[in-house]
C-alpha positions as a printed NumPy array, in Angstrom:
array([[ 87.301,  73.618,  88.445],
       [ 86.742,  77.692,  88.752],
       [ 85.988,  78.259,  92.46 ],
       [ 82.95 ,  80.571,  90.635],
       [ 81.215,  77.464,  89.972],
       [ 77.785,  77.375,  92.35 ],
       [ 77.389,  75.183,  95.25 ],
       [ 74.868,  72.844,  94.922],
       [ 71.789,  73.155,  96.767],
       [ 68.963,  75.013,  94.449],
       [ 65.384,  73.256,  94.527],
       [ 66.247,  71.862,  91.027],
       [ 69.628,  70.143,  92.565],
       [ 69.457,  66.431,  91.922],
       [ 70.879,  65.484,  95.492],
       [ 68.206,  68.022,  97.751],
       [ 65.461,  66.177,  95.654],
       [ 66.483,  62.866,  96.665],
       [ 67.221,  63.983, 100.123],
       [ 63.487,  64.951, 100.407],
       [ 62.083,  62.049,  98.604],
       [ 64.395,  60.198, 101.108],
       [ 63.166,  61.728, 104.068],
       [ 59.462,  61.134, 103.058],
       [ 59.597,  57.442, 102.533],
       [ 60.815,  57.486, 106.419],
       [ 58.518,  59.696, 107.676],
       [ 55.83 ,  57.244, 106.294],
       [ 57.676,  54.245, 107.54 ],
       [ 58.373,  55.652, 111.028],
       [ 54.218,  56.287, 111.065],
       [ 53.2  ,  52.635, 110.037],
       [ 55.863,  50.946, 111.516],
       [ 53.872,  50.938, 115.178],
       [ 50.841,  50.655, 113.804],
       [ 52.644,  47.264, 112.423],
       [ 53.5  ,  46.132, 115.674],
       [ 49.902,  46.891, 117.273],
       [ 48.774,  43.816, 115.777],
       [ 51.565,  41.834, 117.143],
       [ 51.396,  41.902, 120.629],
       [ 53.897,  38.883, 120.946],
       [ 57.019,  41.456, 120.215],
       [ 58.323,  43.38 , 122.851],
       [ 58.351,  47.606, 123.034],
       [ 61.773,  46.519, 123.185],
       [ 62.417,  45.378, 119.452],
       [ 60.282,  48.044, 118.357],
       [ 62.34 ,  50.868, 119.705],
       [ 65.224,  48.847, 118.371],
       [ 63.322,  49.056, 114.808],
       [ 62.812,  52.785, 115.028],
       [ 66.14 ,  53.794, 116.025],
       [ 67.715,  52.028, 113.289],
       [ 65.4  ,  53.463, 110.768],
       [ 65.986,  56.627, 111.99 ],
       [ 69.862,  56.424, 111.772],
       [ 69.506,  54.858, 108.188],
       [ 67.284,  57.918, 107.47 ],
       [ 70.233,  59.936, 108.376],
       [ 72.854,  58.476, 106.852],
       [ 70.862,  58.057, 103.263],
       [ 69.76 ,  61.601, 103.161],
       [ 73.687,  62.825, 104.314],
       [ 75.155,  60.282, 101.517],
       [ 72.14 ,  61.863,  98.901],
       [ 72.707,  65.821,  99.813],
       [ 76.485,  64.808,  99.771],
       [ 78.261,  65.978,  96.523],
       [ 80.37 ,  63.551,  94.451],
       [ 83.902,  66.035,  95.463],
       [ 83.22 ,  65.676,  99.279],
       [ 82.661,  61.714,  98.923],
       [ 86.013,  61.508,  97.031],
       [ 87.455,  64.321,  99.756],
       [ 86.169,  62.005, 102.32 ],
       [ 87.757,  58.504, 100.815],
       [ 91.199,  60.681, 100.244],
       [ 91.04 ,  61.683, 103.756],
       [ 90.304,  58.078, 105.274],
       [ 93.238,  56.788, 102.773],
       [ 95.812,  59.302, 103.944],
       [ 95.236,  59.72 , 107.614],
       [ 98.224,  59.455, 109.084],
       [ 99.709,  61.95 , 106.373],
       [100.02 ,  65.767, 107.094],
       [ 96.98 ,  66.705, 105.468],
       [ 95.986,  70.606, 104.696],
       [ 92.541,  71.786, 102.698],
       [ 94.498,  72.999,  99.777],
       [ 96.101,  69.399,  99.406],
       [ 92.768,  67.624,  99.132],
       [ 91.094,  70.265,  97.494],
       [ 93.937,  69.798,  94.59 ],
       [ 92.853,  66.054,  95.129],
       [ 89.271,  66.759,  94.401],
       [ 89.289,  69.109,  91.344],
       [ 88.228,  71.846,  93.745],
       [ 89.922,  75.688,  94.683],
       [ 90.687,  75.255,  98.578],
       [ 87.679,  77.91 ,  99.278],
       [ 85.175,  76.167,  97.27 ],
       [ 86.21 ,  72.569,  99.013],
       [ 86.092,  73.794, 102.128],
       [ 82.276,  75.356, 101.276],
       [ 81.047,  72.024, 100.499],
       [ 82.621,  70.082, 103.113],
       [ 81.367,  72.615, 105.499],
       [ 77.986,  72.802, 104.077],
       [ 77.744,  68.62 , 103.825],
       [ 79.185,  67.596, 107.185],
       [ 78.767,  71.189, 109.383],
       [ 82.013,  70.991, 110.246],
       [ 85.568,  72.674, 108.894],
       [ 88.491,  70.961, 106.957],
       [ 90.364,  70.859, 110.22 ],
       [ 87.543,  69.795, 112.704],
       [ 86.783,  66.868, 110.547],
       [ 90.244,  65.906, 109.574],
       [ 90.447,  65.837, 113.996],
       [ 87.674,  63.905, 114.458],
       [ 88.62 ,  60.989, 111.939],
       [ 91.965,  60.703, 113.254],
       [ 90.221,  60.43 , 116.931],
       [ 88.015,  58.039, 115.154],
       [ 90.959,  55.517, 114.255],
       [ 92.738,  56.466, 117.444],
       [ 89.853,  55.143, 119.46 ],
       [ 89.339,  51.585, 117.265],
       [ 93.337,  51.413, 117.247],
       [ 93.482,  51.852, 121.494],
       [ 90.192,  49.138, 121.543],
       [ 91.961,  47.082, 119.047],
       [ 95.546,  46.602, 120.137],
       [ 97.65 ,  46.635, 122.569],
       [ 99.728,  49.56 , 121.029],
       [101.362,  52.316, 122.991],
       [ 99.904,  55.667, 123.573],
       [102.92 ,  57.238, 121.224],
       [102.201,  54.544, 118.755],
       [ 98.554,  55.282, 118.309],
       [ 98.652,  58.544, 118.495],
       [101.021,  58.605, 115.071],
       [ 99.235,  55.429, 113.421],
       [ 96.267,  58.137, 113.84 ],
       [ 97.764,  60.973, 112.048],
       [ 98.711,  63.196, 114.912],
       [102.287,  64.389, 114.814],
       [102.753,  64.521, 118.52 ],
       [101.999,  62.526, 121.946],
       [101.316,  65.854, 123.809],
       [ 98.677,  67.091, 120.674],
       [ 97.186,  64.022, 121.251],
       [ 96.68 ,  63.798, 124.581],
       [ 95.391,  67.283, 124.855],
       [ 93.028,  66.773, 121.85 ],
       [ 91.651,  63.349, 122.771],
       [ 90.96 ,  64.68 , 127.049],
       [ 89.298,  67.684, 124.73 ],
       [ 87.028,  65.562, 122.89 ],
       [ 86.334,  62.56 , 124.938],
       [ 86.765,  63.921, 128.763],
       [ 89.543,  61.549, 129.612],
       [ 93.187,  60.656, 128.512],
       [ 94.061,  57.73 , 126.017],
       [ 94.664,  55.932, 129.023],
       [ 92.05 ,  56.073, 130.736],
       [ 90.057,  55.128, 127.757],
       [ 91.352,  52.227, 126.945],
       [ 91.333,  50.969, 130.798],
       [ 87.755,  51.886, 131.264],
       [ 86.991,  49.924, 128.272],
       [ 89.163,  46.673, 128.898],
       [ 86.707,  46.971, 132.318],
       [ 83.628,  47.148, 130.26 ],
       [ 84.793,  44.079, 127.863],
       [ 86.305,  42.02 , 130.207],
       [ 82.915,  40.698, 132.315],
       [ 81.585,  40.   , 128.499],
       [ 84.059,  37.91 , 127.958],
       [ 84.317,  35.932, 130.646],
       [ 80.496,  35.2  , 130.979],
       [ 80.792,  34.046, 127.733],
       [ 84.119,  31.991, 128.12 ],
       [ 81.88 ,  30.151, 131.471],
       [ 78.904,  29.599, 128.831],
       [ 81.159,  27.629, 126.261]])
């Protein structure tokens, strides 16, 4: 593709339409939805808050995956499929179809975030389910995530999270571990 070719976003764009017909339906929802629960005084505040919240974050999500055009869903999937590979913008721009200046426009413009802040905070992702989800070392995790060295990663996870690897995965064996023995005494 010619890195001329317009980004989209112009009233008569497909995906801004849907992101505002989107975003209507909710807002009506989000209005009714107590007036629903008025009537049914037998459901706690509790469930409705519950209700709202997860309308709200479905909201989100539709109208990000509606505004979202098709080259930064298929930068996205190449990115979650080759993680732990050293990944630059002009390699998944190349992926895409896309000049590296005009891929890293759209990316920035659907997530608000740069080619290299979002490649970080995937690989953080996956670092953080890999330390919750095995019993892995630090160095292990840290490359299964994508980063190319221990100290990177240590520095860039205490950046973005406020503690070490560590100390994450130790505060949340402590948070897990009284769920699962009050549920090992209830069986």
């Amino acid at each position: 593709m010619d890195c001329l070719e317009r980004l989209p976003g112009e009233p008569t764009d497909p995906a801004v339409t849907s992101a505002a017909v989107t975003r209507k339906l909710f807002a009506m929802l989000l209005k009714r939805l107590p007036a629903a629960y008025r009537n049914r005084p037998e459901i706690p505040v509790t469930v409705l808050s519950a209700h709202l919240q997860s309308l709200q974050m479905l909201e989100r999500e539709l109208c990000r995956n509606a505004a979202e055009p098709a080259c930064v869903r298929r930068a996205r999937q190449y990115i979650a499929e080759n993680l732990i590979e050293p990944l630059t913008a002009e390699m998944v721009a190349k992926e895409v179809g896309l000049c590296p200046q005009q891929f890293r426009k759209r990316l920035k413009r659907a997530t608000g975030q740069t080619f290299r802040q979002y490649l970080t905070l995937r690989r953080l992702e996956r670092a953080k389910e890999l330390l919750a989800t095995t019993d892995r070392t630090v160095l292990a995790v840290s490359l299964d995530a994508g980063f190319q060295s221990e100290p990177t990663f240590y520095r860039v996870f205490r950046h973005h999270t406020g503690q070490s690897p560590t100390e994450y995965r130790e505060r949340l064996m402590k948070s897990v571990m009284p769920r699962v023995r009050t549920a090992a005494k209830r069986s």
